[in-house]
Coordinates of N, CA, C and O and ligand atoms in Angstrom, one line a residue:
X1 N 37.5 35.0 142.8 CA 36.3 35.8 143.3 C 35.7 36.6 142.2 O 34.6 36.7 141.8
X2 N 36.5 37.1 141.8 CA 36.4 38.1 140.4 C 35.4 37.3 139.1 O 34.5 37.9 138.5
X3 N 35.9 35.8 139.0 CA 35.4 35.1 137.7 C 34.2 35.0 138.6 O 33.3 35.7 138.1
X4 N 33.9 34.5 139.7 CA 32.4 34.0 140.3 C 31.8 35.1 139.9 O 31.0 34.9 139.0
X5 N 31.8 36.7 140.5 CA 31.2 37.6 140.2 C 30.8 37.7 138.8 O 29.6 37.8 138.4
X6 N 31.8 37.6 137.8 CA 31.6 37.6 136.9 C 30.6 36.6 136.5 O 29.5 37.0 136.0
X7 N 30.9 35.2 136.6 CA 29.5 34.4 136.0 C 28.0 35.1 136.4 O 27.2 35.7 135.7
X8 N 28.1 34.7 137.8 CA 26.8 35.8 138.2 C 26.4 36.4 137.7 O 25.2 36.2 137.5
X9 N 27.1 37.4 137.0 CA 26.6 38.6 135.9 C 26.1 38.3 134.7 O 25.3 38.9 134.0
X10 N 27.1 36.9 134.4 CA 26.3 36.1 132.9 C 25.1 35.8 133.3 O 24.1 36.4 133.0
X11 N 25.2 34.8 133.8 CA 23.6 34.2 134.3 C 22.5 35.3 134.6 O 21.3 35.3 134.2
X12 N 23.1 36.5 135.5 CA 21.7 37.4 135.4 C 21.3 38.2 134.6 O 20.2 38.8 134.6
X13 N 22.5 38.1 133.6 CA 22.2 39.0 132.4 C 21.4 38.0 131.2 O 20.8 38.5 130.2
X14 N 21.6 36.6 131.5 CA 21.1 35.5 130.4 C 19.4 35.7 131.0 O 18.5 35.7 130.1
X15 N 19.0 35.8 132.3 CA 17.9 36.3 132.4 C 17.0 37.1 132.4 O 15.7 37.1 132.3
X16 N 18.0 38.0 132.7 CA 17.1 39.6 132.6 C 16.7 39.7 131.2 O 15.5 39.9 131.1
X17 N 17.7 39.5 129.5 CA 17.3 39.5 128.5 C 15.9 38.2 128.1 O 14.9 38.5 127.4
X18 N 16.0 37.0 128.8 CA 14.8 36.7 128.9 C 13.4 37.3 128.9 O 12.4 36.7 128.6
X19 N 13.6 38.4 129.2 CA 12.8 39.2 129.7 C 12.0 40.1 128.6 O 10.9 40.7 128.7
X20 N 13.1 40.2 127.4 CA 13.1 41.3 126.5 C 11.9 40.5 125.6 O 12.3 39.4 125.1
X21 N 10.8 40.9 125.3 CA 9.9 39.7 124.0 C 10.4 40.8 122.8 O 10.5 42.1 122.7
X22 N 10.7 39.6 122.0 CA 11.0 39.9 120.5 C 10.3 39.1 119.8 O 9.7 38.1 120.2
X23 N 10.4 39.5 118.2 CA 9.6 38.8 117.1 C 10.5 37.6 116.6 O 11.5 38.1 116.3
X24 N 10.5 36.6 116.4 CA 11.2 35.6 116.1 C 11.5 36.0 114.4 O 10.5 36.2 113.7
X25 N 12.6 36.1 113.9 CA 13.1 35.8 112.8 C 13.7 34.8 112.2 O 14.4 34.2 113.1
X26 N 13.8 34.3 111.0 CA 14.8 33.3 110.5 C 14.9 33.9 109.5 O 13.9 34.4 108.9
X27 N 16.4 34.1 109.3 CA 17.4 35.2 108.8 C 18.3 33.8 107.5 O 19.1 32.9 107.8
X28 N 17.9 34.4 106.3 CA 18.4 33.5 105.1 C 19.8 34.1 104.8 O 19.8 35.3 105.0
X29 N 20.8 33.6 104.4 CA 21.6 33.6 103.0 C 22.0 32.8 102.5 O 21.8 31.7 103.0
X30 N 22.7 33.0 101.1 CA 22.8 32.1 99.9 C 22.0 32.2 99.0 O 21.6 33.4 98.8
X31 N 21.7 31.3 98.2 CA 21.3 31.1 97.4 C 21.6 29.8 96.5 O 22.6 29.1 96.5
X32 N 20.5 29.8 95.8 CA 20.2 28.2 95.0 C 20.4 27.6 95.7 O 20.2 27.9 96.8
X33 N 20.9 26.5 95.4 CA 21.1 25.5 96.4 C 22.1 25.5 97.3 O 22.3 24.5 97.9
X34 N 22.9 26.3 97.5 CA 23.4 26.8 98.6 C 23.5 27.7 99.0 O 24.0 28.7 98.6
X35 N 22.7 27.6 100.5 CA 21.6 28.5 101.1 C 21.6 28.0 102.3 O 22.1 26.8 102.4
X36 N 21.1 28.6 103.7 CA 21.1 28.3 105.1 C 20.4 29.3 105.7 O 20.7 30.5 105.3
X37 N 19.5 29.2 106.7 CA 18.8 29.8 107.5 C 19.2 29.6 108.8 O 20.0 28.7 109.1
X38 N 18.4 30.5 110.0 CA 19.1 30.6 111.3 C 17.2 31.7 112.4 O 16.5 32.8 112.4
X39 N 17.2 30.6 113.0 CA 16.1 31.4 113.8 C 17.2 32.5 114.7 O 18.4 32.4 115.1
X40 N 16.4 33.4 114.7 CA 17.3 34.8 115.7 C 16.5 35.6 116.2 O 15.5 35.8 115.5
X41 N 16.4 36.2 117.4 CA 15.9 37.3 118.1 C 16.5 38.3 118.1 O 15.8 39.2 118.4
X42 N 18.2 38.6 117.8 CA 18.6 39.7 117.6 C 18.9 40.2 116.9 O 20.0 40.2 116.5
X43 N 17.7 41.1 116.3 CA 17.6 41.5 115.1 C 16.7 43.1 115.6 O 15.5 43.0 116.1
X44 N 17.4 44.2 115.3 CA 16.9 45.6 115.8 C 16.7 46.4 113.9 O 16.9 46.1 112.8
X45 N 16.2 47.5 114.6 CA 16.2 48.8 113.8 C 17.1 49.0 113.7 O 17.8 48.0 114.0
X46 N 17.6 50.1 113.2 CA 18.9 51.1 113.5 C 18.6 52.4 112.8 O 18.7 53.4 113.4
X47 N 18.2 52.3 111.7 CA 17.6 54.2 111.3 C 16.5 53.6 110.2 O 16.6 52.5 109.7
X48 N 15.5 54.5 110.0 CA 14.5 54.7 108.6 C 15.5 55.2 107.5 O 15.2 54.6 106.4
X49 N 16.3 55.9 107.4 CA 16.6 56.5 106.5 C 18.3 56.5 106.3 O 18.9 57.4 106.9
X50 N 18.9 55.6 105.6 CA 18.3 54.8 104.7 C 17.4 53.4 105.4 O 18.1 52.7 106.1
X51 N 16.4 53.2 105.3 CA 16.2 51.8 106.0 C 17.5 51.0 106.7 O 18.3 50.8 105.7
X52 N 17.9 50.6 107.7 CA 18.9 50.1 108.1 C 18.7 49.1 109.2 O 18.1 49.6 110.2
X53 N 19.0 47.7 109.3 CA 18.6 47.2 110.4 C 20.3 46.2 111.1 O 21.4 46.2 110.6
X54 N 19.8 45.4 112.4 CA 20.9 44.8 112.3 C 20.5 43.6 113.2 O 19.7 43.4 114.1
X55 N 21.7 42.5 112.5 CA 21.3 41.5 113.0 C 22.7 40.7 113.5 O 23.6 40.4 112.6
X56 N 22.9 40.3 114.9 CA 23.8 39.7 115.6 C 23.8 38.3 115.5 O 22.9 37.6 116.0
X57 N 25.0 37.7 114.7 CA 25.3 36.4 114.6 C 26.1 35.9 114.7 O 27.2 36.1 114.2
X58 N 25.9 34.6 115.8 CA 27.0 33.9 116.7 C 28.2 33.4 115.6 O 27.7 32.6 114.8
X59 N 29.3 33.7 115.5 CA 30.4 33.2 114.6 C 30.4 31.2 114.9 O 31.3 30.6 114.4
X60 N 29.8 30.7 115.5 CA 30.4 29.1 115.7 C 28.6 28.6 114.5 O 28.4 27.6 113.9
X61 N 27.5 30.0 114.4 CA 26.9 29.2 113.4 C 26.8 28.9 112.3 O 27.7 29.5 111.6
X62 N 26.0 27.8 111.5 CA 26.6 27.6 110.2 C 25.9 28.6 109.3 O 25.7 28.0 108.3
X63 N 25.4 29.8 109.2 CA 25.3 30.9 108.7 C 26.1 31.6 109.3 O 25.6 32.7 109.2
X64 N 27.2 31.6 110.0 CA 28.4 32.5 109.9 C 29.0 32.9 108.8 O 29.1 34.1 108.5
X65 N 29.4 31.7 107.9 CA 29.9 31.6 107.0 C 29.4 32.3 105.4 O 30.0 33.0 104.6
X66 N 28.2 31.9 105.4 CA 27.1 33.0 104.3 C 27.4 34.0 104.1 O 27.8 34.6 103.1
X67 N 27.1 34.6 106.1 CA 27.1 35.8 106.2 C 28.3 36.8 105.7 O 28.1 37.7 104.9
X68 N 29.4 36.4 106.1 CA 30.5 36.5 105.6 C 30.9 36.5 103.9 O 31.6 37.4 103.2
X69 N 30.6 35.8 103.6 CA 30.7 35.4 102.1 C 29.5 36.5 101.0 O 29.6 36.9 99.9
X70 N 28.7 36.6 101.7 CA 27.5 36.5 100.8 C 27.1 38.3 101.0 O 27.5 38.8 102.0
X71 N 26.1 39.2 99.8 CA 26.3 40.0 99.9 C 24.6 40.6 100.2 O 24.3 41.8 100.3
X72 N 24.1 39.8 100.3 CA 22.6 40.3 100.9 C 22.2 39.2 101.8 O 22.8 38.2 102.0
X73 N 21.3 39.5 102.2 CA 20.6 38.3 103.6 C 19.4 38.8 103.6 O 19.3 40.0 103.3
X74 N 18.0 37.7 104.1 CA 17.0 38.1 104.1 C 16.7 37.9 105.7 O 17.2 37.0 106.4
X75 N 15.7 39.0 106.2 CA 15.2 38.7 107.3 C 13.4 38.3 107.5 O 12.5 39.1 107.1
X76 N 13.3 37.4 107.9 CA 12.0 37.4 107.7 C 11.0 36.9 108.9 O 11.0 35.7 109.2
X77 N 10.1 37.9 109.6 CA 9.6 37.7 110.8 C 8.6 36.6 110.8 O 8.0 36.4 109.8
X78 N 8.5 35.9 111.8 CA 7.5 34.7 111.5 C 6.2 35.3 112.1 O 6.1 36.4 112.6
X79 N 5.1 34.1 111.8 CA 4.0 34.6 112.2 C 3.5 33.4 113.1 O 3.7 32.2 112.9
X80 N 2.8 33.9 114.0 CA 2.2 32.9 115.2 C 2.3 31.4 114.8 O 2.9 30.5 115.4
X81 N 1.9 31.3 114.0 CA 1.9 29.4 113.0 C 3.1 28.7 112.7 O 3.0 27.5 112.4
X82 N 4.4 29.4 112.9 CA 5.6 29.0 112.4 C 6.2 28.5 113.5 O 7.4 28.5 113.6
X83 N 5.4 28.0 114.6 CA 6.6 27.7 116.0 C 7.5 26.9 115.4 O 8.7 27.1 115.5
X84 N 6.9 25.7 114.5 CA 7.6 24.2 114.3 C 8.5 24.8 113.3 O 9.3 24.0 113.0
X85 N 8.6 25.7 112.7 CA 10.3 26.3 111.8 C 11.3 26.9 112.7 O 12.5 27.1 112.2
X86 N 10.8 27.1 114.2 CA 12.0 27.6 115.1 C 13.0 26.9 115.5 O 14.0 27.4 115.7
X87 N 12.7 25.1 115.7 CA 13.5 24.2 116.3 C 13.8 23.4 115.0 O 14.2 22.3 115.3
X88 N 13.9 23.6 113.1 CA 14.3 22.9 112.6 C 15.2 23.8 112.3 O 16.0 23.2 111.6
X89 N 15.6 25.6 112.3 CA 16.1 26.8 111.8 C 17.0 26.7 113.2 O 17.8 27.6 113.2
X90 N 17.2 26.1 114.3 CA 18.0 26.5 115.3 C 19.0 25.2 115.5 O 19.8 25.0 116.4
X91 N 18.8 24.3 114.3 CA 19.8 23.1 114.2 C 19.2 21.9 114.4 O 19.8 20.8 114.2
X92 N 17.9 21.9 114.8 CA 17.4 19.7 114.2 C 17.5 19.9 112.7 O 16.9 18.9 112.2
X93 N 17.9 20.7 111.6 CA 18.1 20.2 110.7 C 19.1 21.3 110.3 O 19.3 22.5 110.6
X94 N 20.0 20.3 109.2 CA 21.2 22.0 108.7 C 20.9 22.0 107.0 O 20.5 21.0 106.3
X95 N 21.2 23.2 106.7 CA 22.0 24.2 105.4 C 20.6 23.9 104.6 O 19.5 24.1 105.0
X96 N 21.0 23.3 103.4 CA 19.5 23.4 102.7 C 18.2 22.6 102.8 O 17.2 22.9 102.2
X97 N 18.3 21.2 103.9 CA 17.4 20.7 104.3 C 16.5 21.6 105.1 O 15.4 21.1 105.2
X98 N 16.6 22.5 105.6 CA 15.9 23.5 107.0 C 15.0 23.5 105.8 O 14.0 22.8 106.0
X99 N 15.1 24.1 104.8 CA 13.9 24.5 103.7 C 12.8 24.0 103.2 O 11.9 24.5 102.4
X100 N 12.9 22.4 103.9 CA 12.2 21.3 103.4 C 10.6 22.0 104.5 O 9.5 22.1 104.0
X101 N 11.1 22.2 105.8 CA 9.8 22.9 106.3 C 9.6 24.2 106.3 O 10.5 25.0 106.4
X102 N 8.3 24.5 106.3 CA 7.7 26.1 105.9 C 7.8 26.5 104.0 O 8.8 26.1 103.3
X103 N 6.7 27.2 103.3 CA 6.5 27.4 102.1 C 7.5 28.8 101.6 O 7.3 30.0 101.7
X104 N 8.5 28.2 101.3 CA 9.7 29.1 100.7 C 9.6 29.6 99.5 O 9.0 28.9 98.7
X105 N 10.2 30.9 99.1 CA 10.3 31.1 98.0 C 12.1 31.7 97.4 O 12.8 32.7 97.6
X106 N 12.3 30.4 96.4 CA 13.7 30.4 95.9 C 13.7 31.3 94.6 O 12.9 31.4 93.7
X107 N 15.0 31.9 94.8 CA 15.5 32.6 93.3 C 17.0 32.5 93.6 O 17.7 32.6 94.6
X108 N 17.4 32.3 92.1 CA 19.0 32.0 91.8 C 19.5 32.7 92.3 O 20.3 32.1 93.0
X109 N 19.4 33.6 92.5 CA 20.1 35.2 92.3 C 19.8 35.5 94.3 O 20.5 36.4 94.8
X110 N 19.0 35.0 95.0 CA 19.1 35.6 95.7 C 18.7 34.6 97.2 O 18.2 33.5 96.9
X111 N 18.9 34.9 98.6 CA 18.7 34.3 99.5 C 17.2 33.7 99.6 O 16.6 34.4 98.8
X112 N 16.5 32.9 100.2 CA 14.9 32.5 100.2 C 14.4 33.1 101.0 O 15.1 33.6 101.9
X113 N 12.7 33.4 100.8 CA 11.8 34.0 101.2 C 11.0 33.3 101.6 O 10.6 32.3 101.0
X114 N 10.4 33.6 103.1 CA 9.3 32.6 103.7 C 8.1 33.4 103.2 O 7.5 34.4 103.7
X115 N 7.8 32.6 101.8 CA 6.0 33.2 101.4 C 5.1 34.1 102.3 O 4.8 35.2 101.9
X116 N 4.6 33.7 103.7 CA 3.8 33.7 104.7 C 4.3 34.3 105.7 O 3.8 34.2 106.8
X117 N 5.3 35.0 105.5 CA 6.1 35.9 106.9 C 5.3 36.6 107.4 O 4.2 36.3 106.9
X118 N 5.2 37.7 108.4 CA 4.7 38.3 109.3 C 5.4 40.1 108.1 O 4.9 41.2 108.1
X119 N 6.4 39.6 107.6 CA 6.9 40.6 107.3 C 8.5 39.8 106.3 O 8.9 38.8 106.9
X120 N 9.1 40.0 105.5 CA 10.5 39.8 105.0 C 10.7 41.0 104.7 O 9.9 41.8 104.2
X121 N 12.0 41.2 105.1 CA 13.0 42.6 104.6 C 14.3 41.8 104.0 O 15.1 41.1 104.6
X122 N 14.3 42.2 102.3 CA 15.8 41.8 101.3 C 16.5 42.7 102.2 O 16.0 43.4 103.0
X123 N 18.0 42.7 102.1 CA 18.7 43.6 102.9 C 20.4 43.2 102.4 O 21.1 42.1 102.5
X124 N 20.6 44.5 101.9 CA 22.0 44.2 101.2 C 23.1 44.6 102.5 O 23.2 45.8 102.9
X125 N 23.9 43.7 103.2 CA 25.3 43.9 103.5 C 25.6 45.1 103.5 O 25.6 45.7 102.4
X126 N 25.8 45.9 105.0 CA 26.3 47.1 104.6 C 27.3 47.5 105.6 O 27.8 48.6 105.8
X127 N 27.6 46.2 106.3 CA 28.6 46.6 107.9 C 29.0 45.3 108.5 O 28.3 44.3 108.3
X128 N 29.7 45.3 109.1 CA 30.2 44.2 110.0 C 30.9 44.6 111.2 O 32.1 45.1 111.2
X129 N 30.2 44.4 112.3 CA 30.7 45.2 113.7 C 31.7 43.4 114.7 O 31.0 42.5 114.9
X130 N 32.7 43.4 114.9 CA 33.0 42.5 116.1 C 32.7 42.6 117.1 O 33.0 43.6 117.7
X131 N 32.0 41.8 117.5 CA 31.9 41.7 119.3 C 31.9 40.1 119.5 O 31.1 39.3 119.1
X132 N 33.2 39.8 120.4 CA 33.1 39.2 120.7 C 32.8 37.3 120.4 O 33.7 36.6 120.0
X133 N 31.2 36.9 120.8 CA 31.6 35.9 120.1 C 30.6 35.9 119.2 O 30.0 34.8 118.8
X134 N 30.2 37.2 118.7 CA 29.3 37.4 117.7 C 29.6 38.5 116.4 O 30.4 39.4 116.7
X135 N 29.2 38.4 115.5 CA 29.7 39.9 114.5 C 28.1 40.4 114.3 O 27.1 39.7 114.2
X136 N 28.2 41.4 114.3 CA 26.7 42.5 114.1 C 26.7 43.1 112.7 O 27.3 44.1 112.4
X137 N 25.9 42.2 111.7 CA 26.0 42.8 110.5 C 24.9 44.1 110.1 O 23.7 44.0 110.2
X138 N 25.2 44.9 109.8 CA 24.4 45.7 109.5 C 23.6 45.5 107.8 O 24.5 45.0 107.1
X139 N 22.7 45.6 107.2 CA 22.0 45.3 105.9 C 20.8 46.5 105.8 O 19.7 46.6 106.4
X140 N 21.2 47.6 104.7 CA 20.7 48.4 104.1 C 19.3 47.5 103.4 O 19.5 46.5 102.7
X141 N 17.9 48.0 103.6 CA 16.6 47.0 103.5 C 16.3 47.8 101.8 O 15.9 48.9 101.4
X142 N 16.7 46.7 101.2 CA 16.0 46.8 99.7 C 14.5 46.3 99.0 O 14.3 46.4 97.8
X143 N 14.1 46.1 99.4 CA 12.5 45.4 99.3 C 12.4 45.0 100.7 O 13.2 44.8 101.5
X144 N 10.8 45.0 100.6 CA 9.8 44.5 102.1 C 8.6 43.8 101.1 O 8.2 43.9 99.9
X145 N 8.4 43.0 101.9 CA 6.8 42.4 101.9 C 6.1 42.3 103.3 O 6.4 41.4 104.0
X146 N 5.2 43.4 103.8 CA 4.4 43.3 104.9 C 3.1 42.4 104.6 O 2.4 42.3 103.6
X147 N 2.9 41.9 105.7 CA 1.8 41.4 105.6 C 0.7 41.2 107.1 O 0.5 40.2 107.7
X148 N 0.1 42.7 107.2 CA 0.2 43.4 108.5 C -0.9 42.6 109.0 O -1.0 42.6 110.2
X149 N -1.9 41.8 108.0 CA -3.1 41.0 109.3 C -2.7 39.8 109.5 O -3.5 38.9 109.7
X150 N -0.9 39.4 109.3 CA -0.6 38.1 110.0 C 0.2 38.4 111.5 O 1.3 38.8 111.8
X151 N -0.5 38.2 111.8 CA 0.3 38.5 114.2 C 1.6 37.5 113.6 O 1.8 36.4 113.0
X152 N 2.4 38.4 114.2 CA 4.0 38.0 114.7 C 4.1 36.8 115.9 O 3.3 36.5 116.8
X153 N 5.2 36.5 115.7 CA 5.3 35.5 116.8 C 6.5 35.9 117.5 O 7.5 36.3 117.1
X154 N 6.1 35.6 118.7 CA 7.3 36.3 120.2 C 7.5 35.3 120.7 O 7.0 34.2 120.8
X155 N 8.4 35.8 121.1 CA 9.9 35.0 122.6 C 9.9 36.0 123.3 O 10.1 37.1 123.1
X156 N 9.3 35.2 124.5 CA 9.6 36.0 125.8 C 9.9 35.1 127.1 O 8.9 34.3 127.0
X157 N 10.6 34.8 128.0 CA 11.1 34.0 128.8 C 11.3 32.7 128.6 O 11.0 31.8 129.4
X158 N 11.9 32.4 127.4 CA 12.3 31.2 127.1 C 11.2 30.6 126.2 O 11.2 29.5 125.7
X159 N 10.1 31.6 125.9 CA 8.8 30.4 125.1 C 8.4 31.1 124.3 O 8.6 32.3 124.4
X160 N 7.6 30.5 123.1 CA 6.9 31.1 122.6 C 5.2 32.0 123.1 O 4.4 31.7 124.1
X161 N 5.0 33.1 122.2 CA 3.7 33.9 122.7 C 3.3 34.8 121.6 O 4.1 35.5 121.0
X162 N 2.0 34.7 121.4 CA 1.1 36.0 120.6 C 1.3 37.0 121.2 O 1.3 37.2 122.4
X163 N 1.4 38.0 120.1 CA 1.4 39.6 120.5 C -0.2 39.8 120.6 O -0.8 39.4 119.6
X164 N -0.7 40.3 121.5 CA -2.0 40.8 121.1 C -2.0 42.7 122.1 O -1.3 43.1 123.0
X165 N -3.0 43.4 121.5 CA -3.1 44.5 121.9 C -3.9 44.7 123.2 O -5.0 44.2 123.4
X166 N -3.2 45.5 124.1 CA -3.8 45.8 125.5 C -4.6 46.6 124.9 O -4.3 47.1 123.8
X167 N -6.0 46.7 125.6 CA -7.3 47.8 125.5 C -6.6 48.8 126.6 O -5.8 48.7 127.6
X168 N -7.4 49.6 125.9 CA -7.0 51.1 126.9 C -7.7 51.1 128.0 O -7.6 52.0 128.9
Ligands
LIG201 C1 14.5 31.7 119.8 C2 15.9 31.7 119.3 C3 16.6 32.8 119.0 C4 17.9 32.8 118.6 N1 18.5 34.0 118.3 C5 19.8 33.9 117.8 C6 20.4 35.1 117.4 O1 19.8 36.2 117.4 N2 21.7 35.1 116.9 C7 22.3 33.9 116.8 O2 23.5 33.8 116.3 N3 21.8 32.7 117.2 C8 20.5 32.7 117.6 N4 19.9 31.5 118.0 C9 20.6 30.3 117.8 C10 20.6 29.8 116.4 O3 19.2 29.7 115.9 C11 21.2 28.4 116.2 O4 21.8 28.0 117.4 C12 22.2 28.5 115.1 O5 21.5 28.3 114.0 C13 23.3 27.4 115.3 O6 22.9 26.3 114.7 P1 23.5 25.8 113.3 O7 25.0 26.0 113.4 O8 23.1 24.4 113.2 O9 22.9 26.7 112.3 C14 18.5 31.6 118.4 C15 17.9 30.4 118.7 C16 16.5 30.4 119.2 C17 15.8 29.1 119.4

């Protein structure tokens, strides 16, 4: 009786978060040629000062392992045009092949940059929380590239959507 209830609560909680619209990110680490990306929605604030953000990632993905290993990660918001990098960054393609779509920008020394982001934040490793079947890395934000007249791209009930501004 207990586990039934319990599912219930998965499932309405898999929905209700449905609910939440977020900006789509694909979240880099590595470097040179070994390197991997990962589309993600959970990806928050946490303070301005120092810049601090955080991003929750499932341990069974193949950027678990980066993450782990590696001591910066990039986050980089997409922008309305990038639907078709969501479904090659969520596994139709793995590790450095993902790179082959969307205009990236590689350096030795550091995870890739989606040229055309909505926004990228460098972000050096600064925490690792367990939960579960996920770890929540925290990354102090060392460089930004805004690029505020490209519209973000959102997830909200399972799909893609433009943010646009309600009139008053
Ligand atoms: C819209 C969307 C948002 C996602 N958000 C996250 C997330 O925040 N954290 C996470 O670990 N996986 C998230 N995923 C799942 C990963 O993108 C994907 O399953 C992961 O890369 C595993 O595939 P891989 O092992 O081939 O890399 C999301 C997938 C989609 C389509």
């Amino acid at each position: 009786m207990k586990k039934a209830l319990m599912t219930h609560l998965t499932d309405d909680f898999k929905q209700a978060m449905r609910r939440l619209a977020t900006t789509i990110a694909i979240v880099t680490a590595g470097k040179g040629d070994s390197c991997t990306g990962m589309a993600a929605t959970a990806v928050m604030s946490v303070t301005a000062d120092p810049p601090t953000l955080i991003v929750a990632v499932n341990r069974s993905a193949s950027i678990a392992a980066f993450m782990v290993e590696e001591e910066e990660f990039c986050v980089n918001l997409l922008a309305a045009r990038h639907q078709h990098l969501v479904g090659v960054f969520s596994g139709q393609k793995k590790g450095r092949e993902r790179f082959e779509t969307g205009d990236w920008r590689f350096d030795p020394e550091r995870p890739p940059v989606l040229s055309d982001a909505a926004t990228s934040m460098m972000c050096r490793k600064s925490g690792a929380i367990e939960m579960s079947t996920h770890i929540l890395y925290t990354g102090e934000v060392t460089g930004i590239l805004n690029h505020p007249d490209i519209d973000p791209l959102v997830w909200v009930d399972g799909a893609f959507a433009a943010a646009s501004r309600l009139k008053d």
